[in-house]
Coordinates of C-alpha atoms and ligand atoms in Angstrom, one line a residue:
X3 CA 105.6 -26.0 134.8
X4 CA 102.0 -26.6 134.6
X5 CA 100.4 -29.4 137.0
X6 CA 98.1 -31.9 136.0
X7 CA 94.9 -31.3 137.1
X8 CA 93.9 -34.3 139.5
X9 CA 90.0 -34.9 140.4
X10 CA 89.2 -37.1 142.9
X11 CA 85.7 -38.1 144.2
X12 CA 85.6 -39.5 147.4
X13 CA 82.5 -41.2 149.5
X14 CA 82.1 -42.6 153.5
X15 CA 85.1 -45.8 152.5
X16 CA 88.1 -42.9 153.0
X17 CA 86.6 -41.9 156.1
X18 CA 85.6 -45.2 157.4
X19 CA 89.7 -46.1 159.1
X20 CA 89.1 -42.7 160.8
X21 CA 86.4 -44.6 163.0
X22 CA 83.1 -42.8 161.0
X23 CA 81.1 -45.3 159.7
X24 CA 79.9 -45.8 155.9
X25 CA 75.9 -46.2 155.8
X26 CA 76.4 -49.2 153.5
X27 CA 78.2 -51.2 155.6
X28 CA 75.6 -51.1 158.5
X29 CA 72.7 -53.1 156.8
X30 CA 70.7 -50.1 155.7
X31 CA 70.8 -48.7 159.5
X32 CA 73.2 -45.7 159.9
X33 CA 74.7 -45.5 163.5
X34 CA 71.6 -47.7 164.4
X35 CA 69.1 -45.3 162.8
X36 CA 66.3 -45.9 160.1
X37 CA 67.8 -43.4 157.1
X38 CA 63.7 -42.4 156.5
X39 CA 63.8 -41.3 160.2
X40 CA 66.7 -38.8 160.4
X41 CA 68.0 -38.1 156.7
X42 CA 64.9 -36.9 154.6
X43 CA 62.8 -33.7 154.8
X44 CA 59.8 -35.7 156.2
X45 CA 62.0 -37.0 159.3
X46 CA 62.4 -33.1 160.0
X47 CA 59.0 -31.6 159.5
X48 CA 58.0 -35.0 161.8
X49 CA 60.2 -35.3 164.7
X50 CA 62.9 -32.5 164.0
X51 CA 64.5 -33.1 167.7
X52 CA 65.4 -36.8 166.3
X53 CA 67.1 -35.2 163.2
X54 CA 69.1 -32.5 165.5
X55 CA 69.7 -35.5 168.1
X56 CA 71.5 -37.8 165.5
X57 CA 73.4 -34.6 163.7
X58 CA 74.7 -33.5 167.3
X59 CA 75.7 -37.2 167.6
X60 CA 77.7 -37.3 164.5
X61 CA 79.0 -34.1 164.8
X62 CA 80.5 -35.1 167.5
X63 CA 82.0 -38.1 166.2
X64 CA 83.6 -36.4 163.6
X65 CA 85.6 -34.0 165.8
X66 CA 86.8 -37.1 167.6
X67 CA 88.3 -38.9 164.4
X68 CA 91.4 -38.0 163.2
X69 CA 92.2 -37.8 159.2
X70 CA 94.2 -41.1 158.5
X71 CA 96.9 -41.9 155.2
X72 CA 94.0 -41.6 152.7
X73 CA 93.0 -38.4 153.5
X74 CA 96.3 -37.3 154.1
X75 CA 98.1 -38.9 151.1
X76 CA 95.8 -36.8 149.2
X77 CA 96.3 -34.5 150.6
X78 CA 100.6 -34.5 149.6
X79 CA 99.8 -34.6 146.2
X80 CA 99.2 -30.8 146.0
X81 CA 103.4 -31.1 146.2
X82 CA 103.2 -32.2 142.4
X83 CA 99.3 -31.6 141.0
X84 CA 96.8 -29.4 141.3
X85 CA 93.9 -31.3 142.9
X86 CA 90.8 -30.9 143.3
X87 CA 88.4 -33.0 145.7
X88 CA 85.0 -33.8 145.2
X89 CA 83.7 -35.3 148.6
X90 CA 80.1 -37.0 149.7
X91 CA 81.4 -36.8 152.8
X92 CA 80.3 -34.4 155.5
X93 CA 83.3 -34.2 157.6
X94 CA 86.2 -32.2 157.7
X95 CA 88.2 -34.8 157.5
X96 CA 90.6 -33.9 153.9
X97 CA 90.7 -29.9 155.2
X98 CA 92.5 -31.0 158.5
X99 CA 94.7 -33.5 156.2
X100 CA 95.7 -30.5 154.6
X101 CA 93.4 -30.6 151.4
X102 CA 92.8 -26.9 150.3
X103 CA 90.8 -27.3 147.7
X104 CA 87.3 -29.4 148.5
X105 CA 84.2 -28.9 147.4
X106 CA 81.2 -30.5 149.6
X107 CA 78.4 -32.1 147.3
X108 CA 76.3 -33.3 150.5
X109 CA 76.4 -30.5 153.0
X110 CA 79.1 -30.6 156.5
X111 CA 78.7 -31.1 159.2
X112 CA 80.3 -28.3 161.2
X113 CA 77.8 -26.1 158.9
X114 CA 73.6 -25.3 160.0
X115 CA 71.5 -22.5 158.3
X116 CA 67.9 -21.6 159.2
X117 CA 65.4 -24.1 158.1
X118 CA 63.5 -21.8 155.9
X119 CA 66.9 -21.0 153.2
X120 CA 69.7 -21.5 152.1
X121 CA 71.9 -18.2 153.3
X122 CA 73.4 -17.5 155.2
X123 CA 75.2 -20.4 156.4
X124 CA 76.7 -20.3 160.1
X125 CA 79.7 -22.1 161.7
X126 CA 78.9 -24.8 164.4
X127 CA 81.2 -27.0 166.4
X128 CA 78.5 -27.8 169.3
X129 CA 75.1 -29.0 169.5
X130 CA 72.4 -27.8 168.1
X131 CA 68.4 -27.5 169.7
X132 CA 65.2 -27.1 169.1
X133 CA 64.5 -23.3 169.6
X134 CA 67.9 -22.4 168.4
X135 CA 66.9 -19.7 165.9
X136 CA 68.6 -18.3 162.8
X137 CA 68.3 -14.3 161.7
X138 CA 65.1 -14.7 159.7
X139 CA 63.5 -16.2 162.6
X140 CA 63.4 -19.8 161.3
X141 CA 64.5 -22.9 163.3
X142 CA 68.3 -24.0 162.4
X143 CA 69.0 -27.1 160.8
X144 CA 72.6 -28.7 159.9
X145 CA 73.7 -27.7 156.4
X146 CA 73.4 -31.2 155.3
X147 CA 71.5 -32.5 152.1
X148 CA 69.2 -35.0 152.9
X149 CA 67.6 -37.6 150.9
X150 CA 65.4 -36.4 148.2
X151 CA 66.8 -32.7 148.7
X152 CA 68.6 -31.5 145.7
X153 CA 71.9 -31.2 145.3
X154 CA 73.2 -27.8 144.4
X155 CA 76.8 -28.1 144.1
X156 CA 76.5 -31.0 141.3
X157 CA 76.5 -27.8 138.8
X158 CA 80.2 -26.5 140.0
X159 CA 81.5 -30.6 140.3
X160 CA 80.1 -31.4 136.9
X161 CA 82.7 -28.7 134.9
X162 CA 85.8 -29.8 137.3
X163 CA 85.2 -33.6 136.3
X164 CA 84.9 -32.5 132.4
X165 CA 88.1 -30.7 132.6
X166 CA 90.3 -33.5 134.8
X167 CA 93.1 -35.1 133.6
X168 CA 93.8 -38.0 136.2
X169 CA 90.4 -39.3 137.9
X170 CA 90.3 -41.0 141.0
X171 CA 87.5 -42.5 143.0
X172 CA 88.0 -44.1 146.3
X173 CA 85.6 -45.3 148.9
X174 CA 82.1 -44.8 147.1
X175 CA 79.4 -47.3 146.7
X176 CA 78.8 -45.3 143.5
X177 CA 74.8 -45.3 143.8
X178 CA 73.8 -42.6 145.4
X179 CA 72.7 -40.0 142.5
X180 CA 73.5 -37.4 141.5
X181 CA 77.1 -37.7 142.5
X182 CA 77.8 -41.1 141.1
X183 CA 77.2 -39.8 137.9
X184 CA 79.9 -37.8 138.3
X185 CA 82.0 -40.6 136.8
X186 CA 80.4 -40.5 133.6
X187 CA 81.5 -36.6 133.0
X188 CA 85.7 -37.8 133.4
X189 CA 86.9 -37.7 129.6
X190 CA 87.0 -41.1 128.4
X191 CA 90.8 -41.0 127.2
X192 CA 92.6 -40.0 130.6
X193 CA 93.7 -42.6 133.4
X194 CA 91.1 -43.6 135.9
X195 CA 91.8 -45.5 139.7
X196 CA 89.5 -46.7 141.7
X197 CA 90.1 -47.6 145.2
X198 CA 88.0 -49.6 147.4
X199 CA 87.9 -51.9 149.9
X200 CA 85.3 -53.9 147.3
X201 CA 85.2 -52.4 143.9
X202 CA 81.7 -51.6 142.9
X203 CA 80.1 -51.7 139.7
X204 CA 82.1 -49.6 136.9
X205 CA 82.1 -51.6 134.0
X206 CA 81.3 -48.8 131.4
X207 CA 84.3 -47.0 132.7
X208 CA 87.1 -46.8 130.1
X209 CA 91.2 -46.3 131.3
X210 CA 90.3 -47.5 135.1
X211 CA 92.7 -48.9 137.2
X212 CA 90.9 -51.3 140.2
X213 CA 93.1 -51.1 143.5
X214 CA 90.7 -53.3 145.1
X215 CA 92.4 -52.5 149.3
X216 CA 91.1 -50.7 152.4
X217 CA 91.6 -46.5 151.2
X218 CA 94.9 -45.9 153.7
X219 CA 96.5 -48.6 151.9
X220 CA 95.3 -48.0 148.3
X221 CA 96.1 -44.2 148.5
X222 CA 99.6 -45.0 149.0
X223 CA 99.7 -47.6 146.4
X224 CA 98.4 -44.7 144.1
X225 CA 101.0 -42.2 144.9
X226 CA 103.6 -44.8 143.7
X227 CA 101.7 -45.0 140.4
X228 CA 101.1 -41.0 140.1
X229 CA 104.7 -40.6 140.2
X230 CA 104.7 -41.5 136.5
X231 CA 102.8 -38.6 135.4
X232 CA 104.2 -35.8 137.8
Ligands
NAD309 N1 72.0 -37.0 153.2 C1 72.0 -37.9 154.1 O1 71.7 -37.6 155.3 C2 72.6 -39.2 153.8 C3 72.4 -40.4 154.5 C4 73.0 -41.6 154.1 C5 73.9 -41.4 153.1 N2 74.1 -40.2 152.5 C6 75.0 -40.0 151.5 O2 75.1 -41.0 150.6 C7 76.5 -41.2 150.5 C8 76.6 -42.7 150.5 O3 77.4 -43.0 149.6 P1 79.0 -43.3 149.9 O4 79.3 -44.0 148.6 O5 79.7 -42.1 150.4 O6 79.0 -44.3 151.1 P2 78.5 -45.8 151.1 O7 78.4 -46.1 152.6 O8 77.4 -46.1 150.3 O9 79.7 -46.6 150.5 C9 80.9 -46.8 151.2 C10 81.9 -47.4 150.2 O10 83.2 -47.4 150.9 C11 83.8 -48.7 150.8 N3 84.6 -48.8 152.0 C12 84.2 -49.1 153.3 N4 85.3 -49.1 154.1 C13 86.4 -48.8 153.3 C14 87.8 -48.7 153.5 N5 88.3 -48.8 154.7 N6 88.6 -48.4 152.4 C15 88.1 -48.2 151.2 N7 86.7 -48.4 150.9 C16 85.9 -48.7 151.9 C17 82.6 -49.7 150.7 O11 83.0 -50.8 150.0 C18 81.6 -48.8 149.9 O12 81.9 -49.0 148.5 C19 77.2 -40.6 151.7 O13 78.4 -40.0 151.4 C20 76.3 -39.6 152.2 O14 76.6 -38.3 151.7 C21 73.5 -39.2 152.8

């Protein structure tokens, strides 16, 4: 039998009951940082060490938190559909739930490739400095995308939203660009849920379901209501 092809776009809120925080939620500052200072390509070419500083710091954080129900209750429905996810998020978090199929639209973390391009891309679990050097002789930097960087993989998530047939968002503030335009590419005609611990602005969504709960919760409310089209 054929599973139904499940798309799910997920942002910082699914992440946020592992203990990472969302930017939104922290009044513009992100772990206590100016975003301008540590997320764009002027923070790097001014005071790389800051960028690597803050990256080290998160990185760490991330192999701290644990995946929670969200992540994981996605994670299940591969039993039934055949899901793909669609993540802001540069942790690792829906791999180690059990996720096999997630594509990365901002970068991870546990990722760095040499300042000057794009391949090859390297594995890192530690730190990394100022000196640390990549092949081509260029300093390395996390494989993240920062502000005002483009966004590569919006050309391969674009296609997998066109062809979905049950769309799910859940933990998104839905304005950064070019992924919250993602929603816009979902066919019009197939069911739509949202979850979010405050539902933001959809209203030219058609077929949308609001679950207006933290993500843990929500996810499992989901799965109740998936069952229906298994
Ligand atoms: N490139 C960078 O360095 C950089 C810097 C900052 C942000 N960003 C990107 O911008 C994106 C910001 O957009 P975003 O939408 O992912 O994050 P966001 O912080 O803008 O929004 C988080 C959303 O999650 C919701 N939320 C919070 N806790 C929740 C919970 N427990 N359960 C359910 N929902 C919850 C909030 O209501 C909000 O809608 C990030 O994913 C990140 O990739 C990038």
């Amino acid at each position: 039998m054929n599973k139904k092809k499940i798309v799910v776009l997920t942002g910082a809120g699914i992440s946020a009951e592992s203990g990472l925080k969302t930017f939104r939620d922290s009044d513009g500052l992100w772990e206590g940082y100016n975003i301008e200072d540590v997320a764009t390509p002027r923070a790097w070419r001014r005071d790389p060490k800051l960028v690597l500083e803050f990256y080290n710091y998160r990185r760490r954080n991330v192999l701290e938190a644990k995946p929670n129900a969200a992540h994981i209750g996605l994670a299940e429905l591969e039993k039934d559909f055949n899901v793909t996810i669609i993540t802001q998020n540069i942790d690792d978090l829906h791999e180690r739930a059990g996720s096999t199929n997630v594509l990365h639209l901002h970068g991870e973390i546990f990722k760095m490739r040499s300042e000057k391009s794009y391949e090859p891309v390297y594995e890192i679990k530690g730190d990394i400095n100022i000196g640390d050097m990549a092949e081509d002789g260029g300093q390395l930097r996390p494989h993240i995308v920062w502000f005002e960087e483009s966004v590569p993989k919006i050309e391969e998530a674009i296609p997998i939203v066109r062809n979905a047939e049950i769309f799910i968002v859940v933990g998104t503030s839905l304005v950064v660009y070019p992924a919250a335009g993602l929603v816009n590419y979902a066919p019009w005609n197939i069911p739509k849920y949202i979850i979010d611990k405050r539902i933001p602005y959809t209203s030219e969504i058609t077929n949308i379901t609001a679950i207006e709960k933290p993500a843990t919760e929500g996810v499992g409310e989901l799965i109740t209501l998936l069952a229906n089209y298994k």
